[in-house]
Amino acid sequence: MSFDRRELLRYGLLSAAGAGLTSLLGCGPKVSAPASKLAPVRDISGQWSLRAVAAEHRLLTGFAVDPERLKDHRCASLVKQQASIIVPENAMKWGALRPARGRFRFDQADTLLTFAEENHIRLRGHTLCWHRDLPAWVTAINSADDARNQLVEHIQTVVSRYAGRMHSWDVVNEAVEVKDNRPDGLRNSPWLQTIGPDYIELAFQTARMADPAALLSYNDYGMEDETYDAEQKRSAVLLLLRRLKARNVPIDAVGIQSHICACAQYGAGLQRFMARVREMGLQIFLSEMDVKDREVNRQDPRRDTVVAQTYSQYLNLALAEPAVSAVLFWGVDDGQSWLRYEQGSDEQARPLLFDRLFLPKEAFYAVRAAMEARSEIVRTSL
Ligand code: 9MR
């Protein structure tokens, strides 16, 4: 019996998504595909790379990287082989770019753009306006005029420096926080406190003027699963997006961060949210994907299978949405993931597609298969 490439990959998906893993997690039922006897194609180069498979299915794909990581040639070669888009994990945040008022430091960001351009990889900027990673001189600002001037100067300077060379910019990041209890759903961030709710519009307008070619996105987390909190967050984000669209604010895309969890359920709530975003004429980026696997028993040899299955379930759902145009993972290899040193420091976390030795894990094959399975209807619409 012989199979063509697409069939093999599809069977690969099935084998990555083995049944009966929910008992491992001690949480609700997970949608599982039936197991198959056929293993996925193990070659990950050329036509079998993530970037090649993604391109066939109308997707860009890649990783968050920081320039320091690219000094490790194993990391750099893997990024060149697998990515059609990258995003700086930290190198374009205020903390990296702004050592002092009136001063900019572009060395790290420049290194990344040079690497991207030399290797025909698109670069996505992250992030122009966020409540975190702000230098002390910014959080000390207490007048509306000063805050406005600094925000505008920052966005003008940074965005125009790279104008015409960026795929997209996360203009505003994580501006919604339901728990802050405002009727508009906005986070009580330093920018909101000084400038007021219009800081969001100001940031987008300034970015568009500085680079009319880059796609401009709003990026946020906590909108993915089927919990009450996620539904509240989705409603608040939709409210913000509708307000921006009603005021003709230049926005092109929404980043759904997708820091997903092996113990959560994903379904209709996310599907509905993505459909509403598409109806507003916006693209969707799955912008910071990884899988938290803290709940999985550390000793269990099937831990990687659970992570792979979570990727499969989430991507099978999300990639059915035609507005999704890019999938980015928040790091290249497990050794450097933020989940190892932030959020309770799970040093054992195995959330990404490659292990510490840069070898592909089951998660890689599950993701590649989910991209390959993206239907013809999705690929030809939009
Ligand atoms: O992974 C990033 C970590 O290295 C930084 O210390 C942290 C603060 O700048 O930001 C992490 O990345 C965050 C991203 O910028 C926005 N979404 C959540 C990510 C994980 O916290």
CSV table of C-alpha atoms and ligand atoms in Angstrom, one decimal:
chain,number,residue,atom,x,y,z
A,1,MET,CA,0.0,0.0,0.0
A,2,SER,CA,1.4,3.5,-0.8
A,3,PHE,CA,0.5,6.9,0.6
A,4,ASP,CA,1.1,10.3,-0.8
A,5,ARG,CA,2.9,13.0,1.3
A,6,ARG,CA,-0.3,14.7,2.4
A,7,GLU,CA,-1.8,11.4,3.6
A,8,LEU,CA,1.3,10.5,5.5
A,9,LEU,CA,1.2,13.8,7.3
A,10,ARG,CA,-2.4,13.5,8.1
A,11,TYR,CA,-1.8,10.0,9.6
A,12,GLY,CA,1.0,11.6,11.5
A,13,LEU,CA,-1.5,13.9,13.1
A,14,LEU,CA,-3.6,11.0,14.1
A,15,SER,CA,-0.7,9.2,15.7
A,16,ALA,CA,0.4,12.3,17.6
A,17,ALA,CA,-3.1,12.6,19.1
A,18,GLY,CA,-3.4,9.3,21.0
A,19,ALA,CA,-6.6,8.7,23.0
A,20,GLY,CA,-7.0,8.2,26.7
A,21,LEU,CA,-4.7,10.9,28.0
A,22,THR,CA,-7.2,12.7,30.2
A,23,SER,CA,-6.7,10.3,33.1
A,24,LEU,CA,-3.1,11.5,33.1
A,25,LEU,CA,-4.2,15.0,33.6
A,26,GLY,CA,-7.0,14.4,36.0
A,27,CYS,CA,-9.1,17.0,34.2
A,28,GLY,CA,-12.1,17.0,31.8
A,29,PRO,CA,-12.4,15.0,28.6
A,30,LYS,CA,-10.2,16.1,25.7
A,31,VAL,CA,-11.2,15.6,22.1
A,32,SER,CA,-9.0,12.9,20.7
A,33,ALA,CA,-8.5,11.6,17.2
A,34,PRO,CA,-8.3,7.9,16.8
A,35,ALA,CA,-4.8,6.4,17.0
A,36,SER,CA,-3.1,5.3,13.8
A,37,LYS,CA,-0.3,2.9,13.2
A,38,LEU,CA,1.6,5.1,10.7
A,39,ALA,CA,4.3,7.4,12.1
A,40,PRO,CA,4.8,10.9,10.8
A,41,VAL,CA,7.6,11.6,8.3
A,42,ARG,CA,10.7,12.3,10.5
A,43,ASP,CA,12.5,14.5,8.0
A,44,ILE,CA,12.0,18.2,9.1
A,45,SER,CA,14.0,19.9,6.3
A,46,GLY,CA,13.0,21.4,3.0
A,47,GLN,CA,9.5,20.5,1.9
A,48,TRP,CA,9.0,18.8,5.3
A,49,SER,CA,9.9,21.9,7.3
A,50,LEU,CA,7.3,23.9,9.2
A,51,ARG,CA,7.7,26.9,7.0
A,52,ALA,CA,7.2,25.0,3.8
A,53,VAL,CA,4.1,23.1,5.1
A,54,ALA,CA,2.7,26.4,6.5
A,55,ALA,CA,3.2,28.2,3.2
A,56,GLU,CA,1.2,25.5,1.4
A,57,HIS,CA,-1.6,26.3,3.7
A,58,ARG,CA,-1.6,30.0,3.6
A,59,LEU,CA,0.3,30.5,6.8
A,60,LEU,CA,3.4,32.2,8.1
A,61,THR,CA,5.1,30.4,11.0
A,62,GLY,CA,8.0,30.9,13.3
A,63,PHE,CA,9.3,31.7,16.8
A,64,ALA,CA,10.0,34.4,19.3
A,65,VAL,CA,13.8,34.8,19.4
A,66,ASP,CA,16.2,37.2,20.9
A,67,PRO,CA,19.5,38.0,19.2
A,68,GLU,CA,21.6,36.4,21.9
A,69,ARG,CA,20.1,33.0,21.1
A,70,LEU,CA,21.1,33.3,17.5
A,71,LYS,CA,24.8,33.1,18.6
A,72,ASP,CA,24.1,29.4,19.2
A,73,HIS,CA,24.5,28.1,15.7
A,74,ARG,CA,22.1,25.2,16.4
A,75,CYS,CA,19.4,27.7,17.3
A,76,ALA,CA,20.2,29.9,14.3
A,77,SER,CA,20.1,27.0,11.8
A,78,LEU,CA,16.9,25.7,13.2
A,79,VAL,CA,15.2,29.1,12.9
A,80,LYS,CA,16.5,29.5,9.3
A,81,GLN,CA,15.2,26.0,8.4
A,82,GLN,CA,11.8,26.3,10.1
A,83,ALA,CA,10.6,29.9,10.3
A,84,SER,CA,9.1,32.3,7.7
A,85,ILE,CA,8.4,34.9,10.4
A,86,ILE,CA,10.1,35.7,13.7
A,87,VAL,CA,9.4,38.1,16.6
A,88,PRO,CA,11.7,39.5,19.2
A,89,GLU,CA,10.9,38.0,22.6
A,90,ASN,CA,12.2,41.1,24.3
A,91,ALA,CA,14.5,43.1,22.0
A,92,MET,CA,11.9,45.6,20.8
A,93,LYS,CA,10.3,46.3,24.1
A,94,TRP,CA,10.7,49.7,25.9
A,95,GLY,CA,13.0,48.0,28.4
A,96,ALA,CA,15.5,47.0,25.6
A,97,LEU,CA,15.1,50.1,23.4
A,98,ARG,CA,15.0,53.0,25.9
A,99,PRO,CA,17.8,53.2,28.4
A,100,ALA,CA,16.9,56.8,29.2
A,101,ARG,CA,14.6,59.6,28.2
A,102,GLY,CA,15.6,61.0,24.8
A,103,ARG,CA,17.8,57.9,24.2
A,104,PHE,CA,17.3,54.8,22.0
A,105,ARG,CA,19.4,51.7,21.7
A,106,PHE,CA,18.8,49.7,18.5
A,107,ASP,CA,21.6,47.3,18.4
A,108,GLN,CA,19.7,44.1,19.4
A,109,ALA,CA,16.7,45.0,17.2
A,110,ASP,CA,18.9,45.8,14.2
A,111,THR,CA,20.7,42.4,14.6
A,112,LEU,CA,17.4,40.6,14.5
A,113,LEU,CA,16.2,42.5,11.4
A,114,THR,CA,19.5,41.8,9.6
A,115,PHE,CA,19.2,38.1,10.4
A,116,ALA,CA,15.6,38.0,9.2
A,117,GLU,CA,16.3,39.8,6.0
A,118,GLU,CA,19.4,37.8,5.2
A,119,ASN,CA,17.4,34.6,5.6
A,120,HIS,CA,14.1,35.7,3.8
A,121,ILE,CA,12.2,35.6,7.1
A,122,ARG,CA,9.6,38.2,7.9
A,123,LEU,CA,9.9,40.2,11.2
A,124,ARG,CA,7.1,41.1,13.4
A,125,GLY,CA,7.5,43.9,16.0
A,126,HIS,CA,6.6,43.4,19.7
A,127,THR,CA,5.5,45.7,21.3
A,128,LEU,CA,5.0,49.5,21.1
A,129,CYS,CA,2.7,50.1,24.0
A,130,TRP,CA,2.4,47.7,27.1
A,131,HIS,CA,2.0,48.1,30.8
A,132,ARG,CA,5.1,45.9,31.5
A,133,ASP,CA,8.8,46.1,30.8
A,134,LEU,CA,8.7,49.9,31.1
A,135,PRO,CA,11.9,51.6,32.4
A,136,ALA,CA,11.5,53.5,35.7
A,137,TRP,CA,11.7,56.9,34.0
A,138,VAL,CA,8.5,56.0,32.0
A,139,THR,CA,6.5,54.8,35.0
A,140,ALA,CA,7.5,58.0,36.9
A,141,ILE,CA,5.7,60.1,34.3
A,142,ASN,CA,2.7,61.7,35.8
A,143,SER,CA,1.4,64.3,33.4
A,144,ALA,CA,-0.8,63.6,30.4
A,145,ASP,CA,1.1,65.8,28.0
A,146,ASP,CA,4.5,64.2,28.9
A,147,ALA,CA,3.1,60.7,28.5
A,148,ARG,CA,1.5,61.5,25.2
A,149,ASN,CA,4.7,63.1,23.9
A,150,GLN,CA,6.8,60.2,25.0
A,151,LEU,CA,4.5,57.6,23.5
A,152,VAL,CA,4.3,59.4,20.2
A,153,GLU,CA,8.1,60.0,20.1
A,154,HIS,CA,8.8,56.4,20.8
A,155,ILE,CA,6.4,55.0,18.2
A,156,GLN,CA,7.5,57.5,15.5
A,157,THR,CA,11.2,56.9,16.1
A,158,VAL,CA,11.0,53.1,16.3
A,159,VAL,CA,8.4,52.4,13.6
A,160,SER,CA,9.9,54.8,11.1
A,161,ARG,CA,13.4,53.3,11.6
A,162,TYR,CA,12.1,50.0,10.2
A,163,ALA,CA,9.4,51.3,7.9
A,164,GLY,CA,8.7,49.1,4.9
A,165,ARG,CA,10.7,46.2,6.3
A,166,MET,CA,8.3,44.9,9.0
A,167,HIS,CA,5.6,42.3,8.5
A,168,SER,CA,3.6,43.7,11.4
A,169,TRP,CA,3.7,45.5,14.8
A,170,ASP,CA,2.0,44.6,18.0
A,171,VAL,CA,1.0,48.2,18.6
A,172,VAL,CA,-0.9,47.8,21.8
A,173,ASN,CA,-0.4,44.7,24.0
A,174,GLU,CA,-2.7,43.4,26.8
A,175,ALA,CA,-4.8,46.6,27.3
A,176,VAL,CA,-7.8,44.7,28.5
A,177,GLU,CA,-8.2,43.5,32.1
A,178,VAL,CA,-11.7,42.6,33.1
A,179,LYS,CA,-10.7,42.4,36.8
A,180,ASP,CA,-9.9,46.1,36.8
A,181,ASN,CA,-13.6,46.6,36.8
A,182,ARG,CA,-13.9,49.5,34.4
A,183,PRO,CA,-17.1,49.6,32.2
A,184,ASP,CA,-14.9,49.8,29.1
A,185,GLY,CA,-13.0,46.7,30.2
A,186,LEU,CA,-9.6,48.5,29.9
A,187,ARG,CA,-6.6,47.7,32.1
A,188,ASN,CA,-5.7,50.4,34.6
A,189,SER,CA,-2.3,50.7,33.1
A,190,PRO,CA,0.2,53.5,33.4
A,191,TRP,CA,-0.8,54.7,29.9
A,192,LEU,CA,-4.5,54.7,30.8
A,193,GLN,CA,-3.8,56.5,34.1
A,194,THR,CA,-1.8,59.3,32.4
A,195,ILE,CA,-3.3,59.7,29.0
A,196,GLY,CA,-6.8,58.1,29.4
A,197,PRO,CA,-8.5,55.5,27.1
A,198,ASP,CA,-7.5,57.4,24.0
A,199,TYR,CA,-3.9,56.2,24.3
A,200,ILE,CA,-4.8,53.2,22.3
A,201,GLU,CA,-6.1,55.2,19.3
A,202,LEU,CA,-3.1,57.5,19.6
A,203,ALA,CA,-0.7,54.5,19.4
A,204,PHE,CA,-2.3,53.0,16.3
A,205,GLN,CA,-2.6,56.4,14.5
A,206,THR,CA,1.0,57.2,15.2
A,207,ALA,CA,2.2,53.7,14.0
A,208,ARG,CA,0.2,53.9,10.8
A,209,MET,CA,1.7,57.3,9.9
A,210,ALA,CA,5.2,56.1,10.6
A,211,ASP,CA,4.9,52.9,8.5
A,212,PRO,CA,1.8,52.6,6.2
A,213,ALA,CA,3.0,49.1,5.0
A,214,ALA,CA,3.2,47.2,8.3
A,215,LEU,CA,0.1,45.3,9.5
A,216,LEU,CA,-1.0,46.8,12.9
A,217,SER,CA,-2.2,44.4,15.6
A,218,TYR,CA,-3.8,44.4,19.0
A,219,ASN,CA,-2.4,41.5,21.0
A,220,ASP,CA,-3.8,39.8,24.2
A,221,TYR,CA,-4.0,36.6,26.3
A,222,GLY,CA,-6.6,34.8,28.3
A,223,MET,CA,-9.2,34.6,25.4
A,224,GLU,CA,-8.6,31.0,24.4
A,225,ASP,CA,-10.3,28.5,26.7
A,226,GLU,CA,-13.9,27.7,27.6
A,227,THR,CA,-14.0,29.2,31.1
A,228,TYR,CA,-16.2,32.1,32.3
A,229,ASP,CA,-13.1,34.3,32.6
A,230,ALA,CA,-12.0,33.8,29.0
A,231,GLU,CA,-15.6,34.5,27.8
A,232,GLN,CA,-15.5,37.8,29.7
A,233,LYS,CA,-12.2,38.6,28.3
A,234,ARG,CA,-13.3,37.9,24.7
A,235,SER,CA,-16.4,40.1,25.2
A,236,ALA,CA,-14.2,43.0,26.5
A,237,VAL,CA,-11.7,42.6,23.7
A,238,LEU,CA,-14.5,42.6,21.1
A,239,LEU,CA,-15.9,45.8,22.7
A,240,LEU,CA,-12.5,47.5,22.3
A,241,LEU,CA,-12.1,46.3,18.7
A,242,ARG,CA,-15.6,47.5,17.8
A,243,ARG,CA,-14.9,50.9,19.4
A,244,LEU,CA,-11.7,51.2,17.4
A,245,LYS,CA,-13.3,50.2,14.1
A,246,ALA,CA,-16.2,52.6,14.7
A,247,ARG,CA,-13.7,55.4,15.1
A,248,ASN,CA,-11.7,54.3,12.0
A,249,VAL,CA,-8.6,53.6,14.0
A,250,PRO,CA,-6.1,51.9,11.7
A,251,ILE,CA,-6.0,48.3,12.9
A,252,ASP,CA,-5.4,45.2,10.7
A,253,ALA,CA,-5.1,42.2,13.0
A,254,VAL,CA,-5.6,40.6,16.4
A,255,GLY,CA,-2.9,38.6,18.1
A,256,ILE,CA,-4.4,35.7,20.2
A,257,GLN,CA,-1.3,34.9,22.3
A,258,SER,CA,-2.3,31.2,22.7
A,259,HIS,CA,-0.3,30.4,25.9
A,260,ILE,CA,-2.5,27.3,26.2
A,261,CYS,CA,-2.7,24.7,28.8
A,262,ALA,CA,-2.6,20.9,28.7
A,263,CYS,CA,-5.4,20.9,31.2
A,264,ALA,CA,-7.9,23.3,29.5
A,265,GLN,CA,-10.7,22.9,27.0
A,266,TYR,CA,-10.9,24.8,23.8
A,267,GLY,CA,-14.0,25.1,21.6
A,268,ALA,CA,-17.0,27.1,20.6
A,269,GLY,CA,-16.1,30.3,22.5
A,270,LEU,CA,-12.8,30.7,20.7
A,271,GLN,CA,-14.5,29.8,17.3
A,272,ARG,CA,-17.2,32.4,17.8
A,273,PHE,CA,-14.6,35.0,18.8
A,274,MET,CA,-12.4,34.4,15.8
A,275,ALA,CA,-15.5,34.6,13.5
A,276,ARG,CA,-16.4,38.0,15.0
A,277,VAL,CA,-12.9,39.3,14.5
A,278,ARG,CA,-12.9,38.1,10.9
A,279,GLU,CA,-16.3,39.9,10.3
A,280,MET,CA,-14.6,43.1,11.3
A,281,GLY,CA,-12.2,42.6,8.5
A,282,LEU,CA,-9.2,41.7,10.7
A,283,GLN,CA,-6.6,39.0,10.4
A,284,ILE,CA,-5.7,36.8,13.3
A,285,PHE,CA,-2.2,35.8,14.4
A,286,LEU,CA,-1.7,33.0,16.9
A,287,SER,CA,1.1,35.1,18.2
A,288,GLU,CA,2.8,33.5,21.3
A,289,MET,CA,2.0,29.8,21.3
A,290,ASP,CA,3.2,27.3,23.9
A,291,VAL,CA,1.7,24.6,26.1
A,292,LYS,CA,1.8,24.8,29.9
A,293,ASP,CA,2.3,21.2,31.1
A,294,ARG,CA,2.7,21.7,34.8
A,295,GLU,CA,-0.4,19.6,35.6
A,296,VAL,CA,1.0,16.6,33.8
A,297,ASN,CA,2.7,14.2,36.0
A,298,ARG,CA,6.5,14.9,35.7
A,299,GLN,CA,7.5,11.3,35.8
A,300,ASP,CA,5.0,10.2,33.2
A,301,PRO,CA,6.8,9.2,29.9
A,302,ARG,CA,3.7,10.4,28.0
A,303,ARG,CA,4.2,14.0,29.0
A,304,ASP,CA,5.3,15.0,25.6
A,305,THR,CA,2.4,13.2,24.1
A,306,VAL,CA,0.0,15.3,26.2
A,307,VAL,CA,1.6,18.5,25.0
A,308,ALA,CA,1.5,17.3,21.4
A,309,GLN,CA,-2.2,16.4,21.8
A,310,THR,CA,-3.0,19.8,23.2
A,311,TYR,CA,-1.3,21.5,20.2
A,312,SER,CA,-3.3,19.3,17.9
A,313,GLN,CA,-6.6,20.0,19.5
A,314,TYR,CA,-6.1,23.7,19.6
A,315,LEU,CA,-4.7,24.1,16.1
A,316,ASN,CA,-7.3,21.8,14.5
A,317,LEU,CA,-9.9,24.2,15.9
A,318,ALA,CA,-8.0,27.5,15.3
A,319,LEU,CA,-6.7,26.8,11.8
A,320,ALA,CA,-10.2,26.0,10.6
A,321,GLU,CA,-10.7,29.8,10.9
A,322,PRO,CA,-9.7,31.4,7.6
A,323,ALA,CA,-8.7,34.7,9.2
A,324,VAL,CA,-5.7,33.0,10.9
A,325,SER,CA,-2.6,33.9,8.8
A,326,ALA,CA,0.3,33.3,11.1
A,327,VAL,CA,1.3,30.9,13.9
A,328,LEU,CA,4.2,31.9,16.2
A,329,PHE,CA,5.7,29.9,19.1
A,330,TRP,CA,7.0,31.7,22.1
A,331,GLY,CA,10.5,30.4,21.9
A,332,VAL,CA,12.4,27.9,19.9
A,333,ASP,CA,13.4,25.2,22.4
A,334,ASP,CA,12.3,24.1,25.9
A,335,GLY,CA,15.6,25.1,27.4
A,336,GLN,CA,14.8,28.8,27.0
A,337,SER,CA,11.1,29.0,27.5
A,338,TRP,CA,9.8,31.8,29.8
A,339,LEU,CA,7.7,29.1,31.5
A,340,ARG,CA,11.0,27.8,33.0
A,341,TYR,CA,11.8,31.0,34.7
A,342,GLU,CA,8.6,32.9,35.1
A,343,GLN,CA,5.1,32.1,36.4
A,344,GLY,CA,6.2,29.8,39.2
A,345,SER,CA,9.3,28.6,37.4
A,346,ASP,CA,8.5,25.2,36.2
A,347,GLU,CA,12.1,24.1,35.4
A,348,GLN,CA,10.8,20.9,33.9
A,349,ALA,CA,8.4,22.6,31.5
A,350,ARG,CA,8.4,21.1,28.0
A,351,PRO,CA,6.1,23.6,26.2
A,352,LEU,CA,7.7,24.0,22.8
A,353,LEU,CA,8.3,22.1,19.6
A,354,PHE,CA,12.0,21.4,20.2
A,355,ASP,CA,13.8,20.0,23.2
A,356,ARG,CA,17.0,21.5,24.9
A,357,LEU,CA,19.1,19.8,22.3
A,358,PHE,CA,17.0,21.3,19.5
A,359,LEU,CA,15.6,18.0,18.5
A,360,PRO,CA,12.0,17.9,17.3
A,361,LYS,CA,9.5,16.6,19.8
A,362,GLU,CA,6.1,15.0,19.3
A,363,ALA,CA,4.7,18.5,19.4
A,364,PHE,CA,6.6,19.4,16.2
A,365,TYR,CA,4.9,16.6,14.3
A,366,ALA,CA,1.5,17.4,15.8
A,367,VAL,CA,1.8,21.0,14.7
A,368,ARG,CA,3.0,20.2,11.2
A,369,ALA,CA,0.2,17.7,10.8
A,370,ALA,CA,-2.4,20.2,12.0
A,371,MET,CA,-1.1,22.8,9.4
A,372,GLU,CA,-1.2,20.1,6.7
A,373,ALA,CA,-4.7,19.2,7.6
A,374,ARG,CA,-5.9,22.8,7.2
A,375,SER,CA,-8.8,22.4,4.7
A,376,GLU,CA,-8.9,23.4,1.1
A,377,ILE,CA,-11.9,25.6,1.9
A,378,VAL,CA,-10.0,27.6,4.4
A,379,ARG,CA,-7.0,28.0,2.1
A,380,THR,CA,-9.0,29.4,-0.8
A,381,SER,CA,-11.3,31.7,1.1
A,382,LEU,CA,-10.7,35.2,2.6
B,1,9MR,O1,9.0,35.8,27.5
B,1,9MR,C1,9.1,37.2,27.9
B,1,9MR,C2,10.1,37.3,29.1
B,1,9MR,O2,11.4,36.9,28.7
B,1,9MR,C3,10.1,38.7,29.6
B,1,9MR,O3,10.8,38.7,30.8
B,1,9MR,C4,8.7,39.2,29.9
B,1,9MR,C5,8.7,40.7,30.3
B,1,9MR,O4,9.1,41.5,29.3
B,1,9MR,O5,7.9,39.1,28.7
B,1,9MR,C6,7.8,37.7,28.3
B,1,9MR,O6,7.0,37.7,27.1
B,1,9MR,C7,5.6,38.1,27.3
B,1,9MR,C8,5.2,38.9,26.0
B,1,9MR,O7,6.0,39.9,25.8
B,1,9MR,C9,3.7,39.3,26.1
B,1,9MR,N1,2.8,38.2,26.4
B,1,9MR,C10,3.2,37.4,27.5
B,1,9MR,C11,4.7,36.9,27.4
B,1,9MR,C12,5.0,36.0,28.6
B,1,9MR,O8,5.0,36.7,29.8
